[in-house]
Amino acid sequence: MELKENCGITGVYGNKKAAEIIHSALFSLQHRGQESCGIITGSGKNHSSAMGMGLVSDVFKPACMKTLRGHFGIGHVRYSTTGSSSPKNIQPFIAEYRGKTYAISHNGNLVNSTSLRRSLEKRGSIFRTSLDTEIIMHMIMMSRKESFIEKILDVLPEIKGAFSLVFFSPEGIVAAKDPWSFRPLCLGKLEEGYMVASESCAFDFAGASYIRELEPGEVLVIDGKGIKSILPEKRVRTARCIFEFIYFARPDSRVFGESVYHARKKLGENLAKEFPHTGEMVIPIPDSGSISAIGFSQKKGLPFEMGIVRNHYVGRTFIQPLQESREKSVRIKLNPIKEVIGGKDIVVIEDSIVRGTTSRMRITDLRKSGAKKIYMGVSCPPIRHPCFYGIDFPDSRQLIAGKKSVKEIEKEIGVDGLIYLSMESMLASIRLPGEEFCTACFTGEYPVPCGSQARLKKERFETGRRGKE
Ligand code: 5GP
Ligand code: MG
């Protein structure tokens, strides 16, 4: 069974310090995946790679970095969402073909991988991983076209769903994006050479300047001949993931060409306009609620207080596959300050509610710390439907808003008032046209059909299986 992923990817071409740059890019993309990471670099003649389970700082020690040579390469940080952490699924996925080495880093989730894998297996393909990324590599090498680029162009129309990809070949790197543009991928200029990355924050640390977001369906070839863009003949309706702005991306990044900070702040401002309650202060649930809380407090004219402190040595709590460990790390991660909130009526701002587990625990903790009235604002609409394009949203039955009304959720998490941002205001918060986003997790309208994926998810839920391994 393929894994659902939202990850961070990067690639560099034309710089002697390629490995170092990729390393720093992965550091700044760490929030996109903390399970495993990897780098492959090369010079055309030779290549070297290093990868492992865990954080970038754990995997790439100085001695290991010294082994990575060459003027180009790609990297990956992985966020597996099925609970099956397996070293064999670490990316970049590397393959040998006719005596040459190729590799691929993938962010996103294919919706037709089950049928693609089945038809490859019928023809005798064997697989080493449960990644849908491996399917892409197989298909490319099986294409009858001659060159690697032609093979890629031949195969991309066959794969459906979300994919931002960076390939490594003996000639250089190739970046590609699905025609719906589900996941971000942008191009930057280094003093020497070019780089691509999921988010522009990776450029800041690598000393690159932002050029632009890749176009939907674009294939960008970066090699000794320079940089070449190949655009699809036909454009489809784009379906950029709006959740990148709400939660996933870093606020110091541009994704899809837009500042995440500005969009997030606007989400908070618009929420303030729709928020009927008031309190003595606005408190963000850090870190993901912080920027919208700033927008909210400025719009409402209420003081902003950091009434909850975040322990920075605990990672993103969703990364914990088991509910028990998730609950424990939520407690360790966030601690309310009694001296700030004791005896006060407060408005807490959260970016999103998914299962409702962490929200309930946080509200309980805020009550214990002496908060009087607690109103909660959420800077997106209720998440009612699973995501098949790479965000870690479970089956509808595990999504609190999948089965409960806003009033019921308000009661369950124990707040005195719960307000979600409306769909219109969410879309109006981002400068890109609203109809160009994927909002399937709110509406259930899936821009690319994903029937078999939906069935799989249901099966997994019913049998209690979270992954194949
Ligand atoms: P809940 O209260 O529903 O259990 O969890 C909501 C919290 O999870 C919010 O604070 C939100 O920032 C965070 N969250 C939402 N989506 C994701 C995701 O895809 N990955 C991670 N790591 N956290 C998420
Ligand atoms: Mg959060």
PDB file of N, CA, C and O in Angstrom, residues 284-287 308-311 314 317 329-336 350 358 362 365:
ATOM      1  N   PRO A 284      -2.392  32.995  20.838  1.00  0.00           N
ATOM      2  CA  PRO A 284      -2.260  31.995  19.775  1.00  0.00           C
ATOM      3  C   PRO A 284      -1.933  30.622  20.352  1.00  0.00           C
ATOM      4  O   PRO A 284      -1.345  30.533  21.430  1.00  0.00           O
ATOM      5  N   ILE A 285      -2.340  29.586  19.649  1.00  0.00           N
ATOM      6  CA  ILE A 285      -1.819  28.260  19.963  1.00  0.00           C
ATOM      7  C   ILE A 285      -0.558  28.136  19.103  1.00  0.00           C
ATOM      8  O   ILE A 285      -0.651  28.029  17.882  1.00  0.00           O
ATOM      9  N   PRO A 286       0.606  28.216  19.741  1.00  0.00           N
ATOM     10  CA  PRO A 286       1.842  28.280  18.960  1.00  0.00           C
ATOM     11  C   PRO A 286       2.190  26.921  18.340  1.00  0.00           C
ATOM     12  O   PRO A 286       1.753  25.916  18.868  1.00  0.00           O
ATOM     13  N   ASP A 287       3.008  26.885  17.287  1.00  0.00           N
ATOM     14  CA  ASP A 287       3.421  28.048  16.528  1.00  0.00           C
ATOM     15  C   ASP A 287       2.443  28.363  15.406  1.00  0.00           C
ATOM     16  O   ASP A 287       2.357  29.494  14.940  1.00  0.00           O
ATOM     17  N   ILE A 308       0.602  30.917  26.023  1.00  0.00           N
ATOM     18  CA  ILE A 308       0.994  29.499  25.998  1.00  0.00           C
ATOM     19  C   ILE A 308       2.422  29.459  25.477  1.00  0.00           C
ATOM     20  O   ILE A 308       2.723  30.077  24.453  1.00  0.00           O
ATOM     21  N   VAL A 309       3.276  28.745  26.182  1.00  0.00           N
ATOM     22  CA  VAL A 309       4.665  28.682  25.725  1.00  0.00           C
ATOM     23  C   VAL A 309       4.957  27.328  25.114  1.00  0.00           C
ATOM     24  O   VAL A 309       4.505  26.295  25.592  1.00  0.00           O
ATOM     25  N   ARG A 310       5.676  27.391  24.037  1.00  0.00           N
ATOM     26  CA  ARG A 310       5.980  26.191  23.277  1.00  0.00           C
ATOM     27  C   ARG A 310       7.388  25.710  23.610  1.00  0.00           C
ATOM     28  O   ARG A 310       8.329  26.491  23.643  1.00  0.00           O
ATOM     29  N   ASN A 311       7.495  24.419  23.865  1.00  0.00           N
ATOM     30  CA  ASN A 311       8.819  23.820  24.043  1.00  0.00           C
ATOM     31  C   ASN A 311       9.369  23.490  22.660  1.00  0.00           C
ATOM     32  O   ASN A 311       8.807  22.669  21.932  1.00  0.00           O
ATOM     33  N   VAL A 314      10.326  19.785  21.130  1.00  0.00           N
ATOM     34  CA  VAL A 314       9.350  18.760  20.740  1.00  0.00           C
ATOM     35  C   VAL A 314       8.885  19.113  19.329  1.00  0.00           C
ATOM     36  O   VAL A 314       8.531  20.248  19.064  1.00  0.00           O
ATOM     37  N   THR A 317       3.467  17.634  16.551  1.00  0.00           N
ATOM     38  CA  THR A 317       2.857  16.515  17.255  1.00  0.00           C
ATOM     39  C   THR A 317       2.167  15.514  16.334  1.00  0.00           C
ATOM     40  O   THR A 317       1.983  14.372  16.695  1.00  0.00           O
ATOM     41  N   SER A 329       2.934  14.116  23.896  1.00  0.00           N
ATOM     42  CA  SER A 329       3.800  15.183  23.399  1.00  0.00           C
ATOM     43  C   SER A 329       3.070  16.513  23.282  1.00  0.00           C
ATOM     44  O   SER A 329       3.685  17.561  23.337  1.00  0.00           O
ATOM     45  N   VAL A 330       1.755  16.480  23.148  1.00  0.00           N
ATOM     46  CA  VAL A 330       0.989  17.738  23.142  1.00  0.00           C
ATOM     47  C   VAL A 330       1.178  18.442  24.483  1.00  0.00           C
ATOM     48  O   VAL A 330       1.397  19.640  24.559  1.00  0.00           O
ATOM     49  N   ARG A 331       1.096  17.648  25.572  1.00  0.00           N
ATOM     50  CA  ARG A 331       1.241  18.218  26.921  1.00  0.00           C
ATOM     51  C   ARG A 331       2.640  18.790  27.140  1.00  0.00           C
ATOM     52  O   ARG A 331       2.797  19.874  27.690  1.00  0.00           O
ATOM     53  N   ILE A 332       3.633  18.038  26.720  1.00  0.00           N
ATOM     54  CA  ILE A 332       5.011  18.503  26.951  1.00  0.00           C
ATOM     55  C   ILE A 332       5.289  19.730  26.105  1.00  0.00           C
ATOM     56  O   ILE A 332       6.038  20.614  26.479  1.00  0.00           O
ATOM     57  N   LYS A 333       4.642  19.754  24.938  1.00  0.00           N
ATOM     58  CA  LYS A 333       4.971  20.776  23.956  1.00  0.00           C
ATOM     59  C   LYS A 333       4.464  22.160  24.320  1.00  0.00           C
ATOM     60  O   LYS A 333       5.144  23.151  24.095  1.00  0.00           O
ATOM     61  N   LEU A 334       3.241  22.231  24.841  1.00  0.00           N
ATOM     62  CA  LEU A 334       2.642  23.543  25.089  1.00  0.00           C
ATOM     63  C   LEU A 334       2.254  23.693  26.550  1.00  0.00           C
ATOM     64  O   LEU A 334       1.591  22.829  27.112  1.00  0.00           O
ATOM     65  N   ASN A 335       2.660  24.789  27.149  1.00  0.00           N
ATOM     66  CA  ASN A 335       2.372  25.005  28.559  1.00  0.00           C
ATOM     67  C   ASN A 335       1.752  26.393  28.769  1.00  0.00           C
ATOM     68  O   ASN A 335       2.373  27.401  28.454  1.00  0.00           O
ATOM     69  N   PRO A 336       0.526  26.456  29.283  1.00  0.00           N
ATOM     70  CA  PRO A 336      -0.096  27.767  29.521  1.00  0.00           C
ATOM     71  C   PRO A 336       0.579  28.494  30.682  1.00  0.00           C
ATOM     72  O   PRO A 336       1.068  27.858  31.623  1.00  0.00           O
ATOM     73  N   GLU A 350      -6.450  29.193  16.736  1.00  0.00           N
ATOM     74  CA  GLU A 350      -5.855  27.948  16.251  1.00  0.00           C
ATOM     75  C   GLU A 350      -5.922  27.972  14.727  1.00  0.00           C
ATOM     76  O   GLU A 350      -6.866  28.517  14.164  1.00  0.00           O
ATOM     77  N   THR A 358      -5.906  17.366  20.169  1.00  0.00           N
ATOM     78  CA  THR A 358      -4.991  18.312  20.804  1.00  0.00           C
ATOM     79  C   THR A 358      -5.759  19.532  21.282  1.00  0.00           C
ATOM     80  O   THR A 358      -5.492  20.041  22.359  1.00  0.00           O
ATOM     81  N   ARG A 362      -5.684  21.064  25.057  1.00  0.00           N
ATOM     82  CA  ARG A 362      -5.202  22.428  25.319  1.00  0.00           C
ATOM     83  C   ARG A 362      -6.228  23.244  26.086  1.00  0.00           C
ATOM     84  O   ARG A 362      -5.888  24.021  26.964  1.00  0.00           O
ATOM     85  N   ASP A 365      -6.196  22.258  29.656  1.00  0.00           N
ATOM     86  CA  ASP A 365      -5.026  22.847  30.322  1.00  0.00           C
ATOM     87  C   ASP A 365      -5.236  24.337  30.603  1.00  0.00           C
ATOM     88  O   ASP A 365      -4.837  24.837  31.652  1.00  0.00           O
TER      89      ASP A 365
END
